[in-house]
Coordinates of C-alpha atoms and ligand atoms in Angstrom, one line a residue:
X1 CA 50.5 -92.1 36.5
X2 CA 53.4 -93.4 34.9
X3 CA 54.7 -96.0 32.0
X4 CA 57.7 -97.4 33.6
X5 CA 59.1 -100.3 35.4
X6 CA 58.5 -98.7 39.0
X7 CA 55.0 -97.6 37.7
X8 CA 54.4 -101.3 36.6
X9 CA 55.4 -102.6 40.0
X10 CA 53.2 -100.7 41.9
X11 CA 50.3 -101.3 39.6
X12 CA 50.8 -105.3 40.0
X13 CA 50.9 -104.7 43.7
X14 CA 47.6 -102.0 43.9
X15 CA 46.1 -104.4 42.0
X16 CA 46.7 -107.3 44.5
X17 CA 44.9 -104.8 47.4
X18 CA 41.9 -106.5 48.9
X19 CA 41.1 -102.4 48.7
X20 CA 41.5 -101.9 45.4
X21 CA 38.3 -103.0 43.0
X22 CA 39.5 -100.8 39.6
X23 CA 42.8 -99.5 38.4
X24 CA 43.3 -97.2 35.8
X25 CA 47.2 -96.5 34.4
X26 CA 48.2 -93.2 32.4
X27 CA 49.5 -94.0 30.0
X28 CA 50.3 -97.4 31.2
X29 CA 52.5 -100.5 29.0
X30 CA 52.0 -103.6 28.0
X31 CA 52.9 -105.4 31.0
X32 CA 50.4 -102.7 33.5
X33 CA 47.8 -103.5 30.6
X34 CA 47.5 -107.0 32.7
X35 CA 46.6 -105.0 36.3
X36 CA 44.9 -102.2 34.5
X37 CA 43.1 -99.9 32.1
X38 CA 45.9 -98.0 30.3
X39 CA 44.3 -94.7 29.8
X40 CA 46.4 -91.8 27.7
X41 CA 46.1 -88.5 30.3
X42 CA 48.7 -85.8 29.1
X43 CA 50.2 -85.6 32.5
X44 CA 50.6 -81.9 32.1
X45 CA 47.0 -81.0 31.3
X46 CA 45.5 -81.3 35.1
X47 CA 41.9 -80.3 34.1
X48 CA 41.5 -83.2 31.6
X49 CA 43.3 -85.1 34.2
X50 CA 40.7 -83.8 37.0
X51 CA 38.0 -84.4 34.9
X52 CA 38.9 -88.2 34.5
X53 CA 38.9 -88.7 37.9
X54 CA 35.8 -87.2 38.9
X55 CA 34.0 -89.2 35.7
X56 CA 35.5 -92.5 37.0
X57 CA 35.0 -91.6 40.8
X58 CA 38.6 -92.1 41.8
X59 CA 39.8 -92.7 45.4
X60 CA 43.9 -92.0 44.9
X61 CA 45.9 -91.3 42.5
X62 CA 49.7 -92.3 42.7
X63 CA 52.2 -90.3 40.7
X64 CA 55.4 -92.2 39.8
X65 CA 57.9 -90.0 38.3
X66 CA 59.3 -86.9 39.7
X67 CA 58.3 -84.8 36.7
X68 CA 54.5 -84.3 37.3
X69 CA 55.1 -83.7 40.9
X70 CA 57.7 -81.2 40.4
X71 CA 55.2 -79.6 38.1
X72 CA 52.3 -79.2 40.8
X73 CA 49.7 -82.0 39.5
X74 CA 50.0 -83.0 43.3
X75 CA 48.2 -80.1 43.9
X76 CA 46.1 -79.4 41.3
X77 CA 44.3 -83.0 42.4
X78 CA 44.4 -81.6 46.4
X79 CA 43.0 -78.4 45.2
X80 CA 39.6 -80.6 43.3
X81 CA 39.9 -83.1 46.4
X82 CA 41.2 -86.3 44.9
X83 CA 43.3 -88.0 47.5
X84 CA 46.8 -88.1 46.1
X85 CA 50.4 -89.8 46.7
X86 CA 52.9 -87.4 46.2
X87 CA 54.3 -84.4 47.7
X88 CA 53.1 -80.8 46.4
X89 CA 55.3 -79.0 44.4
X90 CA 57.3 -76.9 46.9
X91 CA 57.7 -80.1 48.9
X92 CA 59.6 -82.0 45.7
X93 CA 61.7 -79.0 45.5
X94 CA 63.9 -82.0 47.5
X95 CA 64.4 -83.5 44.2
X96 CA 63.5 -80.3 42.2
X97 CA 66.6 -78.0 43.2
X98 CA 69.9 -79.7 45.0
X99 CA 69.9 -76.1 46.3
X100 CA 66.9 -76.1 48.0
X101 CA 67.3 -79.7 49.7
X102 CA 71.3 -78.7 50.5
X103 CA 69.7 -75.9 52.4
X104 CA 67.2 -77.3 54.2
X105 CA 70.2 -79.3 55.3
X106 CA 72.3 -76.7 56.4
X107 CA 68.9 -75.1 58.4
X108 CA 68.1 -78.9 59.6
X109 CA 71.8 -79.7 60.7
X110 CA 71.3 -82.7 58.8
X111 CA 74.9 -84.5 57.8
X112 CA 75.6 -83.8 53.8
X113 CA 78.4 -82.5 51.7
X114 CA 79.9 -78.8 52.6
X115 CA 78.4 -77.2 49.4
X116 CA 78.5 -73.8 47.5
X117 CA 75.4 -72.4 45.6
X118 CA 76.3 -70.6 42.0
X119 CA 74.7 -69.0 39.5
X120 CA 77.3 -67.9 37.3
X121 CA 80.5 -69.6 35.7
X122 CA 83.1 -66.8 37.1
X123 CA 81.5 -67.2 40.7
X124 CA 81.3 -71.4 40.4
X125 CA 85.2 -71.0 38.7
X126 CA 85.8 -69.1 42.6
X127 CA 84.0 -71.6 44.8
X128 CA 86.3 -74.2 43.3
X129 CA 89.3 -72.7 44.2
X130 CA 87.5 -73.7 48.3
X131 CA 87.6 -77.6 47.1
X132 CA 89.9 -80.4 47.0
X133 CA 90.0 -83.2 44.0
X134 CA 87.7 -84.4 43.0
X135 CA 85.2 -82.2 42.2
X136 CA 81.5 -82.5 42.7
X137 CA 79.6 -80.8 40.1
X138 CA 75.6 -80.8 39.9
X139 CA 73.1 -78.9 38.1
X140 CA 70.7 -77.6 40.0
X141 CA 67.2 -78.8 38.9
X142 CA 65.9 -81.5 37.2
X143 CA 68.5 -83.4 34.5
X144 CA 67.1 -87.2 34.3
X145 CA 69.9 -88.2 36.5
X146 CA 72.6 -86.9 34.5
X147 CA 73.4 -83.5 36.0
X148 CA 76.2 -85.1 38.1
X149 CA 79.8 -84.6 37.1
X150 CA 82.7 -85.7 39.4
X151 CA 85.6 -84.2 37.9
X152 CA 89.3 -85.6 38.8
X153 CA 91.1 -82.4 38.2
X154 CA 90.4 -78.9 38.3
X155 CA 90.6 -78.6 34.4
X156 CA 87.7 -81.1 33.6
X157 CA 85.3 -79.6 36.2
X158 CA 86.0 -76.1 34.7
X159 CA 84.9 -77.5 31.2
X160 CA 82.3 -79.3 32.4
X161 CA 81.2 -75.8 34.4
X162 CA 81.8 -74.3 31.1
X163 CA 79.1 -76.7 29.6
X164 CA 76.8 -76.5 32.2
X165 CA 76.4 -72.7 32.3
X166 CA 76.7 -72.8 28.5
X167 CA 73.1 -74.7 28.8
X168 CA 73.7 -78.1 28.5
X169 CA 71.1 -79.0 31.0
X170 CA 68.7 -75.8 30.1
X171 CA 67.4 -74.3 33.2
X172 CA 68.1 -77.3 35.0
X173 CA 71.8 -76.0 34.9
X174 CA 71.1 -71.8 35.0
X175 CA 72.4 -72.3 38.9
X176 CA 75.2 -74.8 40.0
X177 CA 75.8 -76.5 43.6
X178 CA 79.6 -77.8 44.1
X179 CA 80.4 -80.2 46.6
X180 CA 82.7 -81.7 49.1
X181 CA 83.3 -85.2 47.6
X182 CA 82.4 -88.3 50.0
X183 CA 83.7 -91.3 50.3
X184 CA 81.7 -94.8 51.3
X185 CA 79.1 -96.9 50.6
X186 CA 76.1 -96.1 48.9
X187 CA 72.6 -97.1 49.8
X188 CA 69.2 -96.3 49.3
X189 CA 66.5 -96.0 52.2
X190 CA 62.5 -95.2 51.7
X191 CA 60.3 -93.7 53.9
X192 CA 56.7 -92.8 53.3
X193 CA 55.1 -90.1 55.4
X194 CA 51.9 -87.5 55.4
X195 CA 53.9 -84.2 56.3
X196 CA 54.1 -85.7 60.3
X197 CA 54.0 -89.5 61.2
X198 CA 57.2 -91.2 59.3
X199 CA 56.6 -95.0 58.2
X200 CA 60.0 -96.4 57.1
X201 CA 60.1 -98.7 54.1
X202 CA 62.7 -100.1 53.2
X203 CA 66.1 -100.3 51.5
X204 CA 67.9 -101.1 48.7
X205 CA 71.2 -100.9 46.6
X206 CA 71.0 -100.3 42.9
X207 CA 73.9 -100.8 40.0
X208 CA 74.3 -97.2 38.2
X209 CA 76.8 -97.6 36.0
X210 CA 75.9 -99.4 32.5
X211 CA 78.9 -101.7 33.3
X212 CA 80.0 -105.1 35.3
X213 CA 81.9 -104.2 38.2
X214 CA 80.6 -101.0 38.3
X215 CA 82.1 -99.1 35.3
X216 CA 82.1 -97.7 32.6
X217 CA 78.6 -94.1 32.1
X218 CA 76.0 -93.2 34.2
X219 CA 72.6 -95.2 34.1
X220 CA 69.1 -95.1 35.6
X221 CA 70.1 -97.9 37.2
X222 CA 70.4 -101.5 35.9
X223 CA 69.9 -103.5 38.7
X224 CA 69.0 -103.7 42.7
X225 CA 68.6 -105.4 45.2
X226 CA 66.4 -105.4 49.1
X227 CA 67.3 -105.3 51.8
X228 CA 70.6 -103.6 51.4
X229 CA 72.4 -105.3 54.3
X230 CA 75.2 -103.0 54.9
X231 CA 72.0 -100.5 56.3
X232 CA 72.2 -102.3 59.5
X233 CA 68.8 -102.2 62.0
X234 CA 71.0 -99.5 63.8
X235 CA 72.4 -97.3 60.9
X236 CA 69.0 -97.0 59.7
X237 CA 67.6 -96.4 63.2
X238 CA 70.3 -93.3 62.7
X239 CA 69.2 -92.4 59.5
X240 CA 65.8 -91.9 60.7
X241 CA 66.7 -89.6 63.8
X242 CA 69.4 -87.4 61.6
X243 CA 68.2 -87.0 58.3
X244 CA 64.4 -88.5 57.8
X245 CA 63.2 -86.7 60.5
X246 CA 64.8 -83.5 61.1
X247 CA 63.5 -83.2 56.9
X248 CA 60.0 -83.7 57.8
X249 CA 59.5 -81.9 60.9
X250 CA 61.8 -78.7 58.7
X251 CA 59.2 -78.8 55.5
X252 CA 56.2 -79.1 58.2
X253 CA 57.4 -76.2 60.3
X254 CA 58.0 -73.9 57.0
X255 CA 54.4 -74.4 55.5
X256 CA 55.6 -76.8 53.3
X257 CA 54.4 -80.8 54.7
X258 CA 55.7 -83.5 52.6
X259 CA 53.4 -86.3 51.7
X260 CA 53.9 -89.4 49.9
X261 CA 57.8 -91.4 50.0
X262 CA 60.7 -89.9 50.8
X263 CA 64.1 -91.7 48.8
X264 CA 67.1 -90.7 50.4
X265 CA 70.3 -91.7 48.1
X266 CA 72.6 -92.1 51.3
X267 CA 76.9 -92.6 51.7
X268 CA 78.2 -94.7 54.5
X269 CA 80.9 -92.7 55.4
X270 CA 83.3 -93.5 58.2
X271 CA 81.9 -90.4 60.1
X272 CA 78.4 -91.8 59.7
X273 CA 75.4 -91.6 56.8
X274 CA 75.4 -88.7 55.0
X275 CA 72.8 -87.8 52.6
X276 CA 73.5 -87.2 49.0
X277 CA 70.5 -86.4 47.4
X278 CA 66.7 -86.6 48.0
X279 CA 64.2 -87.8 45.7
X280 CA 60.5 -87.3 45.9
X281 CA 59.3 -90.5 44.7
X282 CA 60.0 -94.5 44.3
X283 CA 63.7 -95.6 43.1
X284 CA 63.2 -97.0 39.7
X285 CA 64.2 -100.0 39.6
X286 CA 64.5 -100.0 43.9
X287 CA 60.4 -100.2 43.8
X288 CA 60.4 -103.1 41.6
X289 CA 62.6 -105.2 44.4
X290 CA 60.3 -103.3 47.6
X291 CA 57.2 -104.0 45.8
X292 CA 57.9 -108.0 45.3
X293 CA 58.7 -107.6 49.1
X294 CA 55.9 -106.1 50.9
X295 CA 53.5 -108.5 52.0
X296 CA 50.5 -105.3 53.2
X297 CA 47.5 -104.0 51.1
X298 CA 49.5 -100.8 49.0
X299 CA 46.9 -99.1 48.4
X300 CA 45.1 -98.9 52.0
X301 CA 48.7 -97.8 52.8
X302 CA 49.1 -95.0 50.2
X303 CA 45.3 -93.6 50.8
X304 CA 46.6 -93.1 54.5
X305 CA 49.3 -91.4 53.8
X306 CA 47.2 -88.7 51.3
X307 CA 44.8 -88.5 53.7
X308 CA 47.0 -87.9 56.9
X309 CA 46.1 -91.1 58.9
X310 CA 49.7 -93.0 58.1
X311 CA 50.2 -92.9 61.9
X312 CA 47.7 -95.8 62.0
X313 CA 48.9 -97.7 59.7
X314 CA 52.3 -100.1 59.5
X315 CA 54.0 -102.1 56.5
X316 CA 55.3 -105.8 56.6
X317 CA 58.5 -106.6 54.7
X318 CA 59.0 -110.6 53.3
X319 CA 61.9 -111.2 55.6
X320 CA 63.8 -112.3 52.0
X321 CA 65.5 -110.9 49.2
X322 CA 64.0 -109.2 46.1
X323 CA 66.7 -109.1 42.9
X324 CA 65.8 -107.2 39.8
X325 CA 68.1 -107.0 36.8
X326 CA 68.0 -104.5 33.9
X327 CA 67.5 -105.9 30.3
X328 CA 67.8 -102.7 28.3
X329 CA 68.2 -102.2 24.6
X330 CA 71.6 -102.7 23.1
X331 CA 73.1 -99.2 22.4
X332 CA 71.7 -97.5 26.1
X333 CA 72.7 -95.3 28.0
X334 CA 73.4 -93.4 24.8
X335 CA 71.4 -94.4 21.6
X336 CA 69.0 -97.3 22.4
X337 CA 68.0 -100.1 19.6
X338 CA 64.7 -99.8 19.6
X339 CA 61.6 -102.0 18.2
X340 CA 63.9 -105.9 19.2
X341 CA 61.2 -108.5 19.6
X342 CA 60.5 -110.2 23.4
X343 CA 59.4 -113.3 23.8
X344 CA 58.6 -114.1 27.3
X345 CA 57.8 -117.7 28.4
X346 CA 54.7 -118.9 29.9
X347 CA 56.5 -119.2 33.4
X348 CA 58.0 -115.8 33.1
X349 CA 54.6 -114.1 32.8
X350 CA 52.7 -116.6 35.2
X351 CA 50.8 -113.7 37.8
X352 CA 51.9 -113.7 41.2
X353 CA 54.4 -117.0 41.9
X354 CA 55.9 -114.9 44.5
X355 CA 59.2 -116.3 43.2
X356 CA 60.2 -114.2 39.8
X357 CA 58.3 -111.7 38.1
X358 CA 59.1 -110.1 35.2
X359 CA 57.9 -106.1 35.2
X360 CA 57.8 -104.0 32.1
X361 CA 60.0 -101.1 32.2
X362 CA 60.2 -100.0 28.1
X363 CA 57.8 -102.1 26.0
X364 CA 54.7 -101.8 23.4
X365 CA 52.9 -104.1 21.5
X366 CA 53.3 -104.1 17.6
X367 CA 51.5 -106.3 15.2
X368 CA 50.9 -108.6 18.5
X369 CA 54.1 -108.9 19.5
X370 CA 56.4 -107.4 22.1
X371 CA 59.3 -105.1 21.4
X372 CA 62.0 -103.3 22.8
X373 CA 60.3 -99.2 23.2
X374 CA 63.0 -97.6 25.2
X375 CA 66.7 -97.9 26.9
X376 CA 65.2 -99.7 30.0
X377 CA 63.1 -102.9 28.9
X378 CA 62.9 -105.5 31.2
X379 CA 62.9 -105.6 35.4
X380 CA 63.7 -109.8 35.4
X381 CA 63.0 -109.7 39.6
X382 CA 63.5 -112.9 41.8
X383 CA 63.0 -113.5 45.3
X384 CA 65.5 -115.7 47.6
X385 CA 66.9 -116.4 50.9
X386 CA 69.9 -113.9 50.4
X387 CA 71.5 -111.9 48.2
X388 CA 73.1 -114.8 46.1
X389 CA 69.9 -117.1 45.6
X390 CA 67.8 -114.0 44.4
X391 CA 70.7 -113.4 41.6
X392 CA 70.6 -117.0 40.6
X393 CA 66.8 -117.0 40.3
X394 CA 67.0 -113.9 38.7
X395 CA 69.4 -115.0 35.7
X396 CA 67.4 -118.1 35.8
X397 CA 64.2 -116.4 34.6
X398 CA 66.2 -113.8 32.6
X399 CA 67.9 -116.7 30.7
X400 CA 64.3 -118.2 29.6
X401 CA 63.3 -114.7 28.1
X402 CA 64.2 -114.1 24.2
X403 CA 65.1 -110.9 23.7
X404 CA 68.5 -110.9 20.8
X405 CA 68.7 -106.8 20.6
X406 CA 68.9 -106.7 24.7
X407 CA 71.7 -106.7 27.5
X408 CA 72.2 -107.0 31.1
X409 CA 75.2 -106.8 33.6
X410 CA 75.4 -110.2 34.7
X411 CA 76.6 -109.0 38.3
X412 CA 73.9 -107.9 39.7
X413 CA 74.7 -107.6 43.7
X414 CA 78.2 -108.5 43.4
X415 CA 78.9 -106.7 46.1
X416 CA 76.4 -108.5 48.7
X417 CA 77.7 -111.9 46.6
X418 CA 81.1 -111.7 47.8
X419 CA 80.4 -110.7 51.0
X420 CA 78.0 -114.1 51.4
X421 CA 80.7 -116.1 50.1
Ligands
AMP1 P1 73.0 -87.7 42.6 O1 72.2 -87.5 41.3 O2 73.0 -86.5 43.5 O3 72.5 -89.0 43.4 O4 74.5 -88.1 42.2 C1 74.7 -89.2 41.3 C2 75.9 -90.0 41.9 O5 77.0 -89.2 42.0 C3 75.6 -90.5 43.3 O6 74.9 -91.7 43.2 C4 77.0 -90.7 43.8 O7 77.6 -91.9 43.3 C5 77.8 -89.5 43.2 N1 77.8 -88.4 44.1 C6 77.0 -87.4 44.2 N2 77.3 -86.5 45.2 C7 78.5 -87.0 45.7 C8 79.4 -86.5 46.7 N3 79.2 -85.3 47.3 N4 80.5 -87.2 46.9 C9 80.7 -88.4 46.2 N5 79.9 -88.9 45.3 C10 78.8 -88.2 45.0
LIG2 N1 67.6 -95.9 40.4 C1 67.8 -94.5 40.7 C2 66.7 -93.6 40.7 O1 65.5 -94.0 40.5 O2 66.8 -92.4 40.8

């Protein structure tokens, strides 16, 4: 389920499972089109959705965006028995309400921010008063990623309270968590787990901001990179005993088991990891880079961890690095330039090289030809020894592909870059 760049990586991997004889997609894009049926289900109507699957006698269904799961189709399919990856809907309450998961963490003892929960603008204006600059400002539920504000002084995080509660972010924003700011790193780590045996898979750094060096607003992300190297062997050995696991072993214990991957958006601080936030599905565009790096069968993988049997089952990494960069349309974050023509070369969409591959992030075919349908447009992913021979065999492909109404950030694990050189 899914029509992205993360749904399009997972879809050229299921397809590559010696376990895997048909793949649908809903709704699918031109580049899943190559791995699968593109069928369009309306992700909210579960019957129909039910109904497909008992019609086409499907074995799993994997959900890829947080949306659906936070809207219970996890459970609607567990309800009819359809084996599904994905946690239930109180379970992606992690990604579904910073309160919930900032809780759990208080309960857990799991190291995070100091936080206050409010649900009014005269209450959040109080809980300020508690905080030192800069201010860490978060809607509550679901705000595609832009329900962060850090303010620098106390003025602009009262304004941007004022917004909030004045329903910028709808209900997303009716309740407000502020935050202790942290300072560090970031990094991303995945785990997969059925509600009680933890299977950790991997890590990753992604580029958020839309410009080089890190500046300039807020993205989805336009680039990563795997393994992110400053998550040592014995940071994430850590991150497993004081965050991944206390998390699992708190939802199993309250009735609530998480099942499918856990993506924990982490800050190297100096007194350790600390968690920022939780998410209840793949990093988009961190799956694109884990996906060109696992070498096991994903879908025997995902069907033991909906049907409660990961404990037997492990995952091998390519000991190399994956690289993805962004192309998106000009004019993203904000107002993307949409319907730019593609041309991909031969190379660029030869199946399964193992050295680049180009996934489809925000494309659709018009008149026979490719164009630009969305901010995000292009994951150009390369593997390599390290960090800096991905990059250059990233740009390499990205430089063969036409694409005169698209951009990238051509610095795509500068950080990792320097530190090589
Ligand atoms: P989130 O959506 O919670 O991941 O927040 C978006 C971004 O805001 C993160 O990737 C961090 O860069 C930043 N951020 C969130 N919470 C904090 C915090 N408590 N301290 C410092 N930076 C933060
Ligand atoms: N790339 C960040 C995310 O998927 O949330």
């Amino acid at each position: 389920m899914g029509s992205g760049g993360r749904e399009h990586a997972l879809a050229w991997k299921l397809a590559q499972s010696p376990t895997c004889d048909k793949l649908f997609a809903s709704p699918g894009n031109p580049g899943i089109a190559e791995h699968a049926d593109c069928v369009p289900l309306d992700a909210t109507n579960h019957d129909a959705i039910i109904a497909f699957c008992r019609e086409n006698a499907i074995s799993l269904v994997v959900i890829g965006p947080e949306a659906p799961l936070v809207d219970g189709l996890g459970d609607s399919l567990r309800i009819a028995d359809i084996p599904v990856f994905g946690p239930s809907q109180a379970a992606a309450q992690l990604e579904g309400s910073k309160g919930f998961t900032k809780d759990l963490c208080q309960r857990a003892q799991i190291p995070t921010a100091g936080y206050v929960r409010t649900r009014s603008l005269d209450e959040a204006k109080d809980a300020l008063l508690g905080f030192g600059a800069p201010y860490v400002l978060k809607a509550d539920g679901l705000a595609a990623g832009k329900g962060v504000v850090i303010a620098e002084t106390r003025e602009e995080a009262e304004s941007a309270l004022l917004e909030m509660f004045g329903g910028k972010f709808g209900e997303a924003g009716a309740e407000v968590v502020i935050e202790e700011f942290m300072q560090g790193e970031e990094a991303s780590f995945f785990a997969l787990t059925d509600g009680h045996a933890i299977l950790p898979f991997g890590s990753a750094q992604d580029h958020k901001r839309v410009g080089e060096r890190d500046t300039g607003p807020n993205t989805g992300g336009m680039g990563a990179y795997s393994p992110a190297p400053v998550l040592t062997a014995e940071l994430e050995a850590q991150v497993l005993r004081e965050i991944i696991e206390p998390t699992v072993m708190a939802l199993r214990q309250e009735g609530t088991p998480y099942s499918g991957v856990l993506y924990a958006g982490l800050m190297l601080t100096e007194q350790g990891p600390k968690l920022i936030e939780y998410n209840c599905r793949f990093g988009d565009p961190e799956c694109q880079v884990l996906m060109m790096r696992l070498d096991s069968d994903l879908a025997a993988i995902m069907l033991a961890c909906a049907k409660g049997e990961l404990a037997d089952t492990s995952a091998v990494f390519a000991d190399q690095t994956a690289l993805t960069v962004v192309m998106a349309a000009r004019g993203y974050p904000d107002a993307p330039d949409k319907g730019g023509e593609i041309v991909l070369s031969e190379t660029n969409t030869a199946e399964g090289s193992g050295k680049t591959k180009i996934f489809h992030a925000g494309t659709a075919l018009k008149d026979g030809k490719l164009i630009a349908n969305g901010g995000r447009v292009l994951n150009v992913t390369a593997m390599g020894g390290n960090v800096t021979q991905a990059q250059k065999a990233a740009y390499a492909a990205l430089d063969a592909v036409r694409f005169p109404t698209g951009f990238c950030r051509r610095d795509i694990g500068w950080r990792e870059v320097e530190r090589e050189a």
